[in-house]
Each structure stands twice: as structure tokens, then as C-alpha cells.
PDB file of C-alpha atoms in Angstrom:
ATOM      1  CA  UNK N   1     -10.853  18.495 -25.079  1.00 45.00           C
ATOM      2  CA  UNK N   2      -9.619  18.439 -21.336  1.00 50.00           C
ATOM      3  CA  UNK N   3      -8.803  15.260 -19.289  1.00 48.00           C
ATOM      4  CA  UNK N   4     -11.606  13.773 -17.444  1.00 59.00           C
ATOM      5  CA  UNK N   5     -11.588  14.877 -13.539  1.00 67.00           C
ATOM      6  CA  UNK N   6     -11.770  12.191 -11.271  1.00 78.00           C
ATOM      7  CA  UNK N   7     -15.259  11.302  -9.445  1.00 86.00           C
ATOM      8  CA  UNK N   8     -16.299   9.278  -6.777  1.00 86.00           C
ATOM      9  CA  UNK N   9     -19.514   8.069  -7.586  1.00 83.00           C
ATOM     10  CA  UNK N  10     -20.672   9.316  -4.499  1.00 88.00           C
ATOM     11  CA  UNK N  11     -19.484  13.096  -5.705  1.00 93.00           C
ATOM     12  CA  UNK N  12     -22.102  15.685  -5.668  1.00 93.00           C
ATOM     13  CA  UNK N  13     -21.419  19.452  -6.531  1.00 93.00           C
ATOM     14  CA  UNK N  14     -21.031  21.601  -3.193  1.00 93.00           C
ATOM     15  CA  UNK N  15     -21.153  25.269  -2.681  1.00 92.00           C
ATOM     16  CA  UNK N  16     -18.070  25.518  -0.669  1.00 94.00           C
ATOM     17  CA  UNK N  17     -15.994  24.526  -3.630  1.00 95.00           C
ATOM     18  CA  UNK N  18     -15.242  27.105  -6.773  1.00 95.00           C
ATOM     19  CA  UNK N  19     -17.501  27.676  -9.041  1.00 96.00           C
ATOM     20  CA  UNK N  20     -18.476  25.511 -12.413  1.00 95.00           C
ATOM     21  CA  UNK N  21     -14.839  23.901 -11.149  1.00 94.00           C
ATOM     22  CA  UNK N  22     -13.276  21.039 -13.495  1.00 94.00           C
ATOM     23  CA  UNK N  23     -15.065  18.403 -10.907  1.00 94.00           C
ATOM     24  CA  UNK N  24     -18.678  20.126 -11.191  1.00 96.00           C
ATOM     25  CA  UNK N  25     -18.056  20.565 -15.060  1.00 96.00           C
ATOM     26  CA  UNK N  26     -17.586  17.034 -15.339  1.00 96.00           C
ATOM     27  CA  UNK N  27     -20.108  15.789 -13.184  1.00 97.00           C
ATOM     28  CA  UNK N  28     -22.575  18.150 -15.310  1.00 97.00           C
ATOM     29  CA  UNK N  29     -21.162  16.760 -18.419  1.00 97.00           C
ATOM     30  CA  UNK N  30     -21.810  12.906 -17.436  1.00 96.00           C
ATOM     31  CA  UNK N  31     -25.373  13.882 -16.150  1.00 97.00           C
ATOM     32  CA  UNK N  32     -25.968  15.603 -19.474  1.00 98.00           C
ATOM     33  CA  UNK N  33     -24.192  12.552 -21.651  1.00 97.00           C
ATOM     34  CA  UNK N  34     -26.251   9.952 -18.915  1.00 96.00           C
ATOM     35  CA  UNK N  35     -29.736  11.493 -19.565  1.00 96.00           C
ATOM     36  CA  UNK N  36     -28.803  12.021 -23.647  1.00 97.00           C
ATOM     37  CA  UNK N  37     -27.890   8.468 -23.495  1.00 96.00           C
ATOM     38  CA  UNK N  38     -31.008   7.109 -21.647  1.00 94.00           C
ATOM     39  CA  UNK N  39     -33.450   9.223 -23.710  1.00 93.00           C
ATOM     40  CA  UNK N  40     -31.824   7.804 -27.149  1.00 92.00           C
ATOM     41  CA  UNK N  41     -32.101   3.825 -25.337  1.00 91.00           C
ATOM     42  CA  UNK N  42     -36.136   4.885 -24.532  1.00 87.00           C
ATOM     43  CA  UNK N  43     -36.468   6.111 -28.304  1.00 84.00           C
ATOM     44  CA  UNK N  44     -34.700   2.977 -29.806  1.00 83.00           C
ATOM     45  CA  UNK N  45     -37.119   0.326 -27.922  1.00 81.00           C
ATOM     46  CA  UNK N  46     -40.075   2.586 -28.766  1.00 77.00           C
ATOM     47  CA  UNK N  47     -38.979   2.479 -32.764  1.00 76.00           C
ATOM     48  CA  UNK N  48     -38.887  -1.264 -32.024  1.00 76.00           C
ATOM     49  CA  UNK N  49     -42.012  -2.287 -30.199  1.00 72.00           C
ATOM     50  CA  UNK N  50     -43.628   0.064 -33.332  1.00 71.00           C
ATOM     51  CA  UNK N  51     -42.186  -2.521 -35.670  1.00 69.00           C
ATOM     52  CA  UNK N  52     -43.218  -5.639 -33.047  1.00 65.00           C
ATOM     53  CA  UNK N  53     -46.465  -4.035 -32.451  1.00 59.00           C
ATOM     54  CA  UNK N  54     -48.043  -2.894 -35.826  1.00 58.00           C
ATOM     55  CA  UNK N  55     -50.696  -5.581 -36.043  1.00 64.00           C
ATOM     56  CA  UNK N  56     -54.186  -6.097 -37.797  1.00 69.00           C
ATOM     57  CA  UNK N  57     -56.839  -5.526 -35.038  1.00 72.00           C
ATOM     58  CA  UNK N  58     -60.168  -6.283 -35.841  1.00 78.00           C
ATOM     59  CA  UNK N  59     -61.917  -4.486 -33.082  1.00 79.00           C
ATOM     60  CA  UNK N  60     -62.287  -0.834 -33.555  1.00 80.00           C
ATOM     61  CA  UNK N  61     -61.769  -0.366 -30.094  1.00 84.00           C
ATOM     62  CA  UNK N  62     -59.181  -1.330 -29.705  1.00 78.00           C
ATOM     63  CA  UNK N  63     -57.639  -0.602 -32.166  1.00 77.00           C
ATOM     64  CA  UNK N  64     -58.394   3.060 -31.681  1.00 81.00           C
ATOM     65  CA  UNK N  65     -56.957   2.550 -28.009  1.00 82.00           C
ATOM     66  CA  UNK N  66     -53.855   1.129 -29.687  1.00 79.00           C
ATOM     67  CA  UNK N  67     -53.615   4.079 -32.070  1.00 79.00           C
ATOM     68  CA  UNK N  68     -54.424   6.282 -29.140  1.00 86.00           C
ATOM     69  CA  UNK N  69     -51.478   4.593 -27.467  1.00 81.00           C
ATOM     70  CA  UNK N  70     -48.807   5.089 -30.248  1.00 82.00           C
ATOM     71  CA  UNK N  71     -49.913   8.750 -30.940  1.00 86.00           C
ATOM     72  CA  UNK N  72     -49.019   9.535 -27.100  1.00 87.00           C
ATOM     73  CA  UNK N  73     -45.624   7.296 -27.983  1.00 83.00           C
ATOM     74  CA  UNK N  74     -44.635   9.276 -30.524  1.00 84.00           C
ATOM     75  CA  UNK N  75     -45.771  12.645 -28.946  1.00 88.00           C
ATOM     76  CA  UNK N  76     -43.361  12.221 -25.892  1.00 86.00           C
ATOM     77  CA  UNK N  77     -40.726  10.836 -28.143  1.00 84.00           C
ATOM     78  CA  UNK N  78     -40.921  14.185 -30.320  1.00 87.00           C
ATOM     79  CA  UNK N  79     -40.606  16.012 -26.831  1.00 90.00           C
ATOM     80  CA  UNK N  80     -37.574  14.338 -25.937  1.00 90.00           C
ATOM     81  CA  UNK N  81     -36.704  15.143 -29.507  1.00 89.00           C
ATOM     82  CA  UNK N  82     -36.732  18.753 -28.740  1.00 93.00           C
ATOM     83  CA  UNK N  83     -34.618  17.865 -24.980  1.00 95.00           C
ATOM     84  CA  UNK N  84     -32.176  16.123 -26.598  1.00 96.00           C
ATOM     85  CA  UNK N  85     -31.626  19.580 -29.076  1.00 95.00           C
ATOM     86  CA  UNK N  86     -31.147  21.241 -25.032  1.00 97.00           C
ATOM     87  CA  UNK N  87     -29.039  18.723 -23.793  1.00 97.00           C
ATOM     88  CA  UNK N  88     -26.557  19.105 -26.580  1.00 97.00           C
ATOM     89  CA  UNK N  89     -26.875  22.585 -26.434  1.00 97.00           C
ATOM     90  CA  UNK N  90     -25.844  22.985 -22.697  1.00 98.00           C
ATOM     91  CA  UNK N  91     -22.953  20.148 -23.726  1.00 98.00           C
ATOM     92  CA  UNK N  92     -21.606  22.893 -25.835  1.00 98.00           C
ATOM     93  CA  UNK N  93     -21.586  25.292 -23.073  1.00 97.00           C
ATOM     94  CA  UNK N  94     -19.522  23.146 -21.128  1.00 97.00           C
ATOM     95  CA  UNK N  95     -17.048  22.718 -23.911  1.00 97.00           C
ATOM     96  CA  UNK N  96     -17.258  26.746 -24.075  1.00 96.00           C
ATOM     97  CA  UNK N  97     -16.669  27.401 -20.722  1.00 95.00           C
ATOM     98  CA  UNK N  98     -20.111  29.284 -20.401  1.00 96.00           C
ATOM     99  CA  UNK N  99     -21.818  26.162 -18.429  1.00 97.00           C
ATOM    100  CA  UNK N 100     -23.438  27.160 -14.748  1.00 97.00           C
ATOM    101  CA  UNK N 101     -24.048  30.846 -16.386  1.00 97.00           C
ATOM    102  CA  UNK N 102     -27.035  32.430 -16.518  1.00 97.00           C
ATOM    103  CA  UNK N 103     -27.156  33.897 -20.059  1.00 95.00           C
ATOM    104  CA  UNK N 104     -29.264  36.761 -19.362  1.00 94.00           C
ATOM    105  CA  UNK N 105     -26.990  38.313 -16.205  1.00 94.00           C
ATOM    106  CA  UNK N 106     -23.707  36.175 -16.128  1.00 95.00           C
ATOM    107  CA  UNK N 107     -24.507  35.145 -12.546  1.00 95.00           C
ATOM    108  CA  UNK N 108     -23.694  31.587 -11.729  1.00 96.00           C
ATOM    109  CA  UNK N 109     -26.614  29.388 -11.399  1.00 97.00           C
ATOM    110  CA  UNK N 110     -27.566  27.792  -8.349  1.00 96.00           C
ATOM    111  CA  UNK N 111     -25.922  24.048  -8.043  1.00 96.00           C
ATOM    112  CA  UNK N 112     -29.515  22.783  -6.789  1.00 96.00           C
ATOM    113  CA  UNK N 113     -31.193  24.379  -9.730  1.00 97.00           C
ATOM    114  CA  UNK N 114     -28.497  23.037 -12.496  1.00 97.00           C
ATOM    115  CA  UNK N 115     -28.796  19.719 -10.396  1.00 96.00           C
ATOM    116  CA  UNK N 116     -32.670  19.784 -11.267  1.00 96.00           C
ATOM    117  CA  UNK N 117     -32.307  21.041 -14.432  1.00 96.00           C
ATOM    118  CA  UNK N 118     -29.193  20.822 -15.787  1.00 97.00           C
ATOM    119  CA  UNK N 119     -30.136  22.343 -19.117  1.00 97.00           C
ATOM    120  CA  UNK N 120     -31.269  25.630 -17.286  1.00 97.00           C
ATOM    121  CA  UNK N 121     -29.670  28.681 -19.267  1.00 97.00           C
ATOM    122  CA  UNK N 122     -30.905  31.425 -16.691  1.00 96.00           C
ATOM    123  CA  UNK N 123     -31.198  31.573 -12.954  1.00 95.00           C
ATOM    124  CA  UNK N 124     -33.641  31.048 -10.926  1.00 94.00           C
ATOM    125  CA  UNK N 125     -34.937  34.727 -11.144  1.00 94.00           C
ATOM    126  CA  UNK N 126     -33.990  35.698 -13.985  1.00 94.00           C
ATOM    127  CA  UNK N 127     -36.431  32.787 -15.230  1.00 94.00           C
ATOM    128  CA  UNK N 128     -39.113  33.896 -13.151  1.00 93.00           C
ATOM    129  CA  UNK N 129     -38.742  37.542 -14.379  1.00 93.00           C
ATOM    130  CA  UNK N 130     -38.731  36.078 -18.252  1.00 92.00           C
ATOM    131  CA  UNK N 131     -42.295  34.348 -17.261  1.00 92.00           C
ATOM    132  CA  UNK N 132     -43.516  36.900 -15.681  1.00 91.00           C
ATOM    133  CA  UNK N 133     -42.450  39.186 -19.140  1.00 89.00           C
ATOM    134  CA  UNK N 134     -44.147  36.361 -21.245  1.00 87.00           C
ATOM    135  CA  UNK N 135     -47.286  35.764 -19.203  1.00 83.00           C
ATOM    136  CA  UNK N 136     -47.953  39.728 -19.794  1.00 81.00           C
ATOM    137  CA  UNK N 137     -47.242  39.793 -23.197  1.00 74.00           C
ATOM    138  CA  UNK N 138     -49.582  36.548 -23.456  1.00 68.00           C
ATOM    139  CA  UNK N 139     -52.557  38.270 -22.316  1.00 58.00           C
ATOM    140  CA  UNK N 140     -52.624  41.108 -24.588  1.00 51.00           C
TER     141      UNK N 140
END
């Protein structure tokens, strides 16, 4: 694995600067590792307020709210689930060199659009164009 570049905290990725360089690739890579890191935190406090919080509630109101509660809990927890699967999957990129790529055409991907979604895999319209594709095949 290659050195960590340096990074002000202050660093964001510019256009006038090459291309998926080693300072963008590791300010992808600690955005990736940040939000991995965050979503695992979020999961490990949910995990323990469901140990806190199962509790006998004698109401059936509330305790269908409750259960209504946890069931939402758990559904965005098996969401981030499936993001964390993305997020390591785009941390492999970066170890491949194939980061910032569109994997349909090769083009880079915009900075602003890996900035907002840093586990994008195609560009901007090249995801449009797979929408479109699916949204057709969707109504048939």
C-alpha cells in the first residue's frame, strides 16, 4: 500500500490539478474510511439501545409504536448494510487504481459528483442513460 499524501484539512479536490492524483485518491479514501466508520458507530449504538430498550409494555399502543420504531431501525440499518458493501467496493478501486472512473466509458468522473457520491461507479450521463435504459425496460 502507498504512503499517505499529505492534507490540509482544509484540502478539497480541484479541477486544475491531475486527475484521481495521489492527493484526491487520498482524500477519497478518508471520505470513504470516514463515512464506513460513522455508519459502523450508528449501527453499534442502535444494536445497543435494542438491548437497553427491549422492555415489557403493557399498552398495545405503544408498544406497536415501539415495534413500529425498531422495524424502521433495523430497516435503515440493513440499508446501510448494503452502503457499507459500496463503500468497500469503491475502497478497492482506489487500491486498484480504477477510482474516479466511470466503469461503463473510462471517462473520469466529475470531482463534484464523486464529492456527492463518492461511491458513484459511472458518470453523470452515463448514469442517466442506464436509468433511462431501466425505466424502459421497467414498463414493459
Amino acid at each position: 500500500m502507498k504512503a499517505e499524501a499529505f492534507l490540509p484539512d482544509d484540502y478539497r479536490p480541484a479541477e486544475d490539478e491531475p486527475f484521481m492524483n495521489d492527493r484526491q485518491t487520498e482524500y477519497f479514501r478518508r471520505k470513504l474510511t470516514d463515512w464506513k466508520a460513522s455508519i459502523m458507530e450508528e449501527t453499534a449504538q442502535t444494536i445497543e439501545g435494542m438491548k437497553d430498550g427491549t422492555r415489557n409494555i403493557p399498552d398495545v399502543a405503544d408498544r406497536a409504536s415501539e415495534e413500529t420504531d425498531m422495524a424502521l431501525e433495523l430497516r435503515t440499518r440493513d440499508r446501510e448494510r448494503k452502503l457499507i458493501s459500496k463503500i468497500d467496493a469503491a475502497l478497492r478501486r482506489i487500491d486498484e487504481g480504477e477510482y474516479g472512473y466511470c466503469a461503463e466509458t473510462g471517462d473520469p468522473i466529475s470531482l463534484k459528483r464523486l464529492d456527492a457520491r463518492p461511491i458513484a461507479t459511472m458518470s453523470l450521463e452515463a448514469q442517466e442513460r442506464h436509468e433511462r435504459r431501466e425505466k424502459v425496460h421497467r414498463d414493459d
